[in-house]
Amino acid sequence: MKLHNTLTGKVEPFIPLQEGEVRMYNCGPTVYKRQHLGNFRAFITADLLRRTLTYLGYRVTQIMNITDVGHLTEDDVADASGEDKLQKIAKERKLDPWEIAREQEQFFKDDLAALHIPPADEYPRATDHIPEMIAMIETLIEKGHAYEADGNVYFSVESFPGYGKLSGNTPDKLEAGAGGRVVADRDDKRSPHDFALWKRDPKHLMQWDSPWGKGFPGWHIECSAMSHKYLGETLDIHTGGPDNIFPHHECEIAQSESIFNKTFTRYWVHCGWLEIGGGKMSKSKGEMYTLPELFEMGYDGRDLRMFLTRQSYGGPLPFDLDLLDQAKAERGRFQNFVSYEMRERPEGPDNPAVGAAIDAARAAFRAALEDNINTAGAMAALHTFTTEINRIGPNRSEAENVIAFMRECDAVFGILDPDGARSLDEEIEQLIAERQAARDKKNWARSDEIRDELLARGIELLDTAQGVRWKKT
RNA sequence: GGUGGCGUGGCCAAGUGGUAAGGCAAUGGAUUGCAAAUCCAUGAUCCCCGGUUCAAAUCCGGGCGCCACCUCCA
């Protein structure tokens, strides 16, 4: 298995700290507003990693945080009007921020389920880990990495020489390249690059007691605290969206490594942006789609999975409805293959080419995944496979092996509907029978009339060599 | 200004030294009562200009274009 590591900028062999076991932390959602499709690219990437590692035989422990405390709107230049997003929405909706956080957390989990993303081992909430964060901040102060200023606590970036190793944004570069954007307008900070560990703001709706008075934690410390609690001092994998690289993950490294004096995360994995109209899909910009909106338009969770997984996770992914249709059509090809082409196959002589094709496809599939989760390559292997099998025309038992293999691969992609009990109501069964009778009499007009009627009701009829088949559209 | 990424056929996209996977769409053919599905066939001087090499989409240098981060953001 090879993975692209943001820390080195290279694809490198993945070797977990403990053989066969992977400890993975995923930066989760900020629960103040419904997540949109772009957000889910990061969560699908985490899911894909977990599924791939599991497929390859690793035992994976997966932790995803829930950021329910909200972030500082202006981490560096917060002032009296600086407001937390959660708090802002709460005011607008005249609701308790806790209520919104819990409601949005549930929506998030609903959306994960709709995307067929199995739950992580834990979804720790930031607000449930305030004592752990405070303890870490105290340690940072003791070790000289942080300082208090009037109820605020800041991390001193210059106390950590490794700052910038993840993103390339070292303090000198930030200084040189600031372009007027880094402004030292907070005089209680020793350096404009220092970031908040604990904030004092009487107007803030979520408040906790601390050694520095009432206040609330800075954004970055929660991930250092929770990853440590659930996964230990060194993580194998830490994931997130591209926006997390700087400053969030850079700051996490500074905090955790300053405390434990050891590598915080061995492999940093970040997905690329989901782009719409040439730019990123973003909560703070207008154009975006939530899952319920897309379901309303007739796409289902597996179509969205197909769209989000069919190309490599690392680069930018353009989004528009035409591309989503392309993905839906591509998924339809696989679904059709397992649900119809390979069903009710006739008995017949064995063909050794079928087993050989499965072996070859499995090897190609696995090799692609091991190469930095090359999903496009793995998909291509399956397309080549299905075409070859369709050409061969396997017998009944061979077709069962083919389906089993496709299901095996789908443990990674999660794009195939399980063929549950397939039944139609009696009226429809009767119409199908009536049409068959009409066809036997070559009454094509009546036959086509029934076919059109059923199509309008979402049942598509297909006349095959094995008789009439139907599928839901 | 700094940092990171991207530029491959109509669309999407693998491939990072040996002469371009795959999907979507389109067209023709086989099959079909007609369809659908399926199978077969058809398309690329890999952004530009130099250079290295027997050999470059792939390495090096220089351009051009696009995106993002540096402020909350997956």
XYZ file of C-alpha atoms in Angstrom, chain A residues 127 140 155 200 315 321 344 403 428 441:
10
model
C -17.829 20.195 23.970
C 1.764 23.983 26.854
C 0.384 29.280 21.285
C -12.165 35.097 26.562
C -6.948 16.462 -7.286
C -25.286 18.038 -12.903
C -30.828 -16.269 -14.489
C -21.452 -11.654 -8.857
C -48.187 -5.116 -12.417
C -50.074 -13.066 -30.731
